[in-house]
Amino acid sequence: REDIADEAGAVKGRVGIGTAHTNAIQYILPMLNCEYKNTTTATEQTAEWVRFYRPLSGSEADTVEVLRGPNIRPFPRSKPFADSLAAELVLKVGDNITTDHIMPAGSKILPYRSNIPKLSEFCFTVCDPTFPARAKAAGDGIIVGGSNYGQGSSREHAALVPMYLGIRCVVAKSFARIHAANLINAGILPLTFADPADYDALAQGAHLRIDNIRAGMAAGALTLTDTATGKAYPVVCSLTERQQAI
């Protein structure tokens, strides 16, 4: 089986599917960007040839309409950080918050895995049923957590959905490693208290501010300020250069 490039820049080759995937040629190949000749027999599904077309260039791709099913929504976009952040502390949670607390799983929610707006209706509802509506209304939001925040599975939706709801920063006593990386990839800033006792001083609903974010990220230290009381709380920002760029 040697694939060759034809004059149109497509790739051609013989594809044998096998009887285990009885609907592969009937249903899968028509969804791909290809042409094919179906030579299926009673014992084997075979396409004598399949011509897969190369991806479009970036400029061409921008003009293409992507057809989505009713339960598939575009991937949410985060927004770049300014050099300061003023946001409400929209949720304060305790120790050992799992990704199941953040973004519950199960048969009720699984069908919406490609629909972040719908998934957002369930975010943190096991902790606070009002959280999704309050977070969205706040615009930019901050979450404060205890030790081992984000433990459990590595599901990216536990970062993507809070990002969709406007969460810009999570301040915790400590993070589960993979979840902290997922937060960064979603454009959410993970910070840890320099003094874990400062966790007790912050109350849900407080209005907080972080200034000089870029310089603080580079230095590894920032200051979280309660704008009502003026009290400042030092926080640690442990990011690599690549993570800072994200």
Short mmCIF file of C-alpha atoms in Angstrom, two decimals:
data_model
loop_
_atom_site.label_atom_id
_atom_site.label_comp_id
_atom_site.label_asym_id
_atom_site.label_seq_id
_atom_site.Cartn_x
_atom_site.Cartn_y
_atom_site.Cartn_z
CA ARG A 1 0.00 0.00 0.00
CA GLU A 2 1.91 3.05 -1.14
CA ASP A 3 0.25 6.41 -0.84
CA ILE A 4 1.02 8.83 -3.67
CA ALA A 5 0.39 12.52 -4.21
CA ASP A 6 -1.61 13.28 -7.33
CA GLU A 7 -1.50 16.49 -9.36
CA ALA A 8 -4.13 18.15 -7.19
CA GLY A 9 -1.95 17.76 -4.09
CA ALA A 10 -4.17 15.07 -2.60
CA VAL A 11 -3.03 11.77 -1.13
CA LYS A 12 -4.29 8.50 -2.61
CA GLY A 13 -4.15 4.95 -1.31
CA ARG A 14 -6.13 1.75 -0.75
CA VAL A 15 -7.90 1.49 2.60
CA GLY A 16 -9.15 -1.77 4.09
CA ILE A 17 -11.59 -1.24 6.95
CA GLY A 18 -12.39 -4.80 8.12
CA THR A 19 -15.72 -6.27 9.21
CA ALA A 20 -15.51 -5.03 12.81
CA HIS A 21 -16.37 -1.49 11.71
CA THR A 22 -19.43 -2.28 9.67
CA ASN A 23 -20.50 1.31 9.04
CA ALA A 24 -17.09 2.90 8.55
CA ILE A 25 -17.26 3.46 4.82
CA GLN A 26 -20.97 4.26 4.85
CA TYR A 27 -20.77 6.87 7.62
CA ILE A 28 -17.20 7.89 8.42
CA LEU A 29 -15.61 8.50 5.01
CA PRO A 30 -18.44 10.80 3.85
CA MET A 31 -17.65 13.08 6.80
CA LEU A 32 -13.99 13.44 5.83
CA ASN A 33 -12.51 15.79 3.27
CA CYS A 34 -12.02 13.04 0.69
CA GLU A 35 -13.26 11.19 -2.35
CA TYR A 36 -13.35 7.39 -2.48
CA LYS A 37 -14.45 4.36 -4.45
CA ASN A 38 -16.40 1.87 -2.35
CA THR A 39 -15.52 -1.74 -3.20
CA THR A 40 -17.10 -3.34 -0.13
CA THR A 41 -17.84 -7.07 -0.32
CA ALA A 42 -19.75 -9.41 1.98
CA THR A 43 -16.58 -10.22 3.93
CA GLU A 44 -14.61 -6.99 3.92
CA GLN A 45 -15.30 -3.29 3.73
CA THR A 46 -12.78 -1.86 1.31
CA ALA A 47 -12.33 1.41 -0.45
CA GLU A 48 -10.28 0.76 -3.58
CA TRP A 49 -8.92 4.26 -3.33
CA VAL A 50 -9.38 7.24 -1.06
CA ARG A 51 -8.20 10.71 -1.94
CA PHE A 52 -7.72 12.86 1.17
CA TYR A 53 -7.30 16.56 0.50
CA ARG A 54 -4.71 18.59 2.32
CA PRO A 55 -5.85 21.21 4.88
CA LEU A 56 -6.65 24.69 3.67
CA SER A 57 -4.25 27.53 4.29
CA GLY A 58 -4.97 29.89 7.18
CA SER A 59 -6.48 32.57 4.96
CA GLU A 60 -8.66 30.05 3.13
CA ALA A 61 -9.76 28.41 6.38
CA ASP A 62 -10.98 31.77 7.72
CA THR A 63 -13.59 31.89 4.95
CA VAL A 64 -14.99 28.40 5.57
CA GLU A 65 -18.21 27.94 7.52
CA VAL A 66 -17.92 25.10 10.00
CA LEU A 67 -21.17 23.14 10.16
CA ARG A 68 -21.92 22.13 13.75
CA GLY A 69 -24.66 20.07 15.30
CA PRO A 70 -27.15 21.78 17.63
CA ASN A 71 -25.18 20.76 20.73
CA ILE A 72 -21.71 21.80 19.51
CA ARG A 73 -20.67 25.37 20.25
CA PRO A 74 -17.52 27.28 19.22
CA PHE A 75 -14.54 26.98 21.54
CA PRO A 76 -14.58 29.87 24.05
CA ARG A 77 -11.89 32.51 23.77
CA SER A 78 -10.09 33.99 26.73
CA LYS A 79 -8.89 37.59 26.77
CA PRO A 80 -5.38 38.89 27.39
CA PHE A 81 -4.48 40.21 30.83
CA ALA A 82 -4.01 43.90 31.27
CA ASP A 83 -1.29 44.91 33.73
CA SER A 84 -3.85 45.16 36.51
CA LEU A 85 -6.95 43.22 37.48
CA ALA A 86 -9.88 44.44 39.55
CA ALA A 87 -12.43 41.70 40.21
CA GLU A 88 -14.92 40.37 42.71
CA LEU A 89 -14.14 37.35 44.86
CA VAL A 90 -17.11 35.42 43.49
CA LEU A 91 -16.51 32.12 45.30
CA LYS A 92 -14.55 30.97 48.34
CA VAL A 93 -14.14 27.22 48.79
CA GLY A 94 -12.26 24.97 51.19
CA ASP A 95 -9.58 22.32 51.00
CA ASN A 96 -9.41 19.41 48.55
CA ILE A 97 -11.76 20.87 45.95
CA THR A 98 -11.84 18.32 43.13
CA THR A 99 -12.46 18.77 39.44
CA ASP A 100 -15.82 17.09 40.14
CA HIS A 101 -16.70 20.00 42.40
CA ILE A 102 -15.63 22.48 39.73
CA MET A 103 -17.14 20.76 36.70
CA PRO A 104 -19.33 17.79 37.64
CA ALA A 105 -19.39 14.71 35.42
CA GLY A 106 -22.01 12.02 34.87
CA SER A 107 -24.61 11.02 32.31
CA LYS A 108 -26.64 14.20 32.83
CA ILE A 109 -23.72 16.44 31.82
CA LEU A 110 -21.62 14.29 29.46
CA PRO A 111 -23.78 15.03 26.37
CA TYR A 112 -22.80 18.70 26.66
CA ARG A 113 -19.00 18.17 26.60
CA SER A 114 -18.80 20.15 23.32
CA ASN A 115 -21.13 22.87 24.55
CA ILE A 116 -19.24 25.04 27.05
CA PRO A 117 -22.09 27.57 27.50
CA LYS A 118 -24.43 24.76 28.56
CA LEU A 119 -21.78 23.12 30.76
CA SER A 120 -21.30 26.44 32.53
CA GLU A 121 -24.78 26.05 34.06
CA PHE A 122 -23.39 23.22 36.21
CA CYS A 123 -20.05 24.76 37.22
CA PHE A 124 -19.46 24.62 41.00
CA THR A 125 -23.17 24.03 41.58
CA VAL A 126 -22.38 21.24 44.06
CA CYS A 127 -20.75 23.98 46.20
CA ASP A 128 -23.01 26.92 45.37
CA PRO A 129 -25.99 26.65 42.98
CA THR A 130 -25.89 30.42 42.42
CA PHE A 131 -22.27 30.47 41.23
CA PRO A 132 -22.78 30.34 37.43
CA ALA A 133 -25.20 33.25 37.37
CA ARG A 134 -23.17 35.33 39.83
CA ALA A 135 -19.88 34.71 38.02
CA LYS A 136 -21.33 35.68 34.67
CA ALA A 137 -22.90 38.82 36.13
CA ALA A 138 -19.61 39.86 37.77
CA GLY A 139 -17.74 40.02 34.46
CA ASP A 140 -14.25 39.37 35.83
CA GLY A 141 -14.05 37.11 38.85
CA ILE A 142 -11.58 35.62 41.34
CA ILE A 143 -11.93 32.31 43.20
CA VAL A 144 -10.21 31.65 46.53
CA GLY A 145 -9.51 28.06 47.54
CA GLY A 146 -7.78 26.07 50.25
CA SER A 147 -5.16 23.33 49.99
CA ASN A 148 -4.91 20.92 47.04
CA TYR A 149 -7.28 22.91 44.85
CA GLY A 150 -8.21 21.05 41.64
CA GLN A 151 -7.31 17.51 42.71
CA GLY A 152 -8.83 14.50 40.95
CA SER A 153 -9.12 14.04 37.22
CA SER A 154 -7.21 16.11 34.69
CA ARG A 155 -10.33 17.23 32.79
CA GLU A 156 -9.68 20.46 30.93
CA HIS A 157 -13.33 21.48 31.21
CA ALA A 158 -12.67 22.29 34.89
CA ALA A 159 -10.56 25.20 33.62
CA LEU A 160 -12.34 26.03 30.34
CA VAL A 161 -15.77 26.46 31.92
CA PRO A 162 -14.65 28.86 34.70
CA MET A 163 -12.76 30.81 32.02
CA TYR A 164 -15.99 31.07 30.01
CA LEU A 165 -17.74 32.40 33.14
CA GLY A 166 -15.16 35.18 33.52
CA ILE A 167 -12.82 33.73 36.15
CA ARG A 168 -9.44 35.42 35.68
CA CYS A 169 -7.56 34.25 38.74
CA VAL A 170 -7.64 31.49 41.37
CA VAL A 171 -5.81 32.11 44.67
CA ALA A 172 -5.30 29.01 46.82
CA LYS A 173 -3.13 27.61 49.60
CA SER A 174 -1.87 25.01 47.11
CA PHE A 175 -2.85 23.49 43.75
CA ALA A 176 -2.98 20.05 42.22
CA ARG A 177 -0.23 20.21 39.61
CA ILE A 178 -2.16 19.22 36.49
CA HIS A 179 -5.09 21.49 37.26
CA ALA A 180 -2.75 24.44 37.77
CA ALA A 181 -1.31 23.77 34.30
CA ASN A 182 -4.82 23.58 32.84
CA LEU A 183 -5.73 26.92 34.42
CA ILE A 184 -2.70 28.54 32.82
CA ASN A 185 -3.56 27.06 29.42
CA ALA A 186 -7.07 28.52 29.76
CA GLY A 187 -5.70 31.98 30.59
CA ILE A 188 -6.53 31.82 34.31
CA LEU A 189 -3.79 32.99 36.70
CA PRO A 190 -3.07 30.51 39.55
CA LEU A 191 -1.61 32.15 42.64
CA THR A 192 -0.76 30.76 46.08
CA PHE A 193 -0.85 32.60 49.40
CA ALA A 194 2.61 33.47 50.68
CA ASP A 195 1.04 33.10 54.14
CA PRO A 196 -1.70 30.42 54.13
CA ALA A 197 -3.32 32.15 57.13
CA ASP A 198 -4.37 35.00 54.80
CA TYR A 199 -6.99 32.64 53.37
CA ASP A 200 -9.09 33.22 56.51
CA ALA A 201 -9.04 37.00 56.10
CA LEU A 202 -10.76 37.05 52.71
CA ALA A 203 -14.54 36.85 52.40
CA GLN A 204 -16.68 36.00 49.41
CA GLY A 205 -17.98 39.18 47.81
CA ALA A 206 -14.84 41.20 48.51
CA HIS A 207 -13.50 43.36 45.71
CA LEU A 208 -9.86 42.62 45.03
CA ARG A 209 -7.13 44.16 42.93
CA ILE A 210 -3.79 42.96 41.53
CA ASP A 211 -1.40 45.52 40.03
CA ASN A 212 1.84 45.26 38.04
CA ILE A 213 0.95 41.79 36.85
CA ARG A 214 3.64 41.39 34.21
CA ALA A 215 6.50 42.51 36.44
CA GLY A 216 5.10 40.42 39.28
CA MET A 217 4.90 37.30 37.14
CA ALA A 218 8.53 37.76 36.14
CA ALA A 219 9.56 38.28 39.77
CA GLY A 220 7.41 35.42 41.05
CA ALA A 221 5.51 37.59 43.53
CA LEU A 222 2.36 39.71 43.36
CA THR A 223 0.14 41.54 45.84
CA LEU A 224 -3.59 40.97 46.25
CA THR A 225 -5.34 44.00 47.72
CA ASP A 226 -8.81 44.22 49.26
CA THR A 227 -10.00 47.54 47.85
CA ALA A 228 -12.50 48.12 50.68
CA THR A 229 -10.07 47.66 53.58
CA GLY A 230 -6.79 48.44 51.82
CA LYS A 231 -5.31 45.27 53.31
CA ALA A 232 -2.62 43.73 51.10
CA TYR A 233 -1.88 40.02 50.85
CA PRO A 234 1.35 38.78 49.24
CA VAL A 235 0.86 35.92 46.79
CA VAL A 236 3.29 33.69 44.95
CA CYS A 237 3.26 33.38 41.16
CA SER A 238 5.33 30.36 40.09
CA LEU A 239 5.25 30.41 36.28
CA THR A 240 7.81 29.50 33.67
CA GLU A 241 8.58 31.99 30.88
CA ARG A 242 6.37 29.99 28.52
CA GLN A 243 3.50 30.03 31.02
CA GLN A 244 3.90 33.76 31.53
CA ALA A 245 3.63 34.24 27.77
CA ILE A 246 0.40 32.22 27.71
#
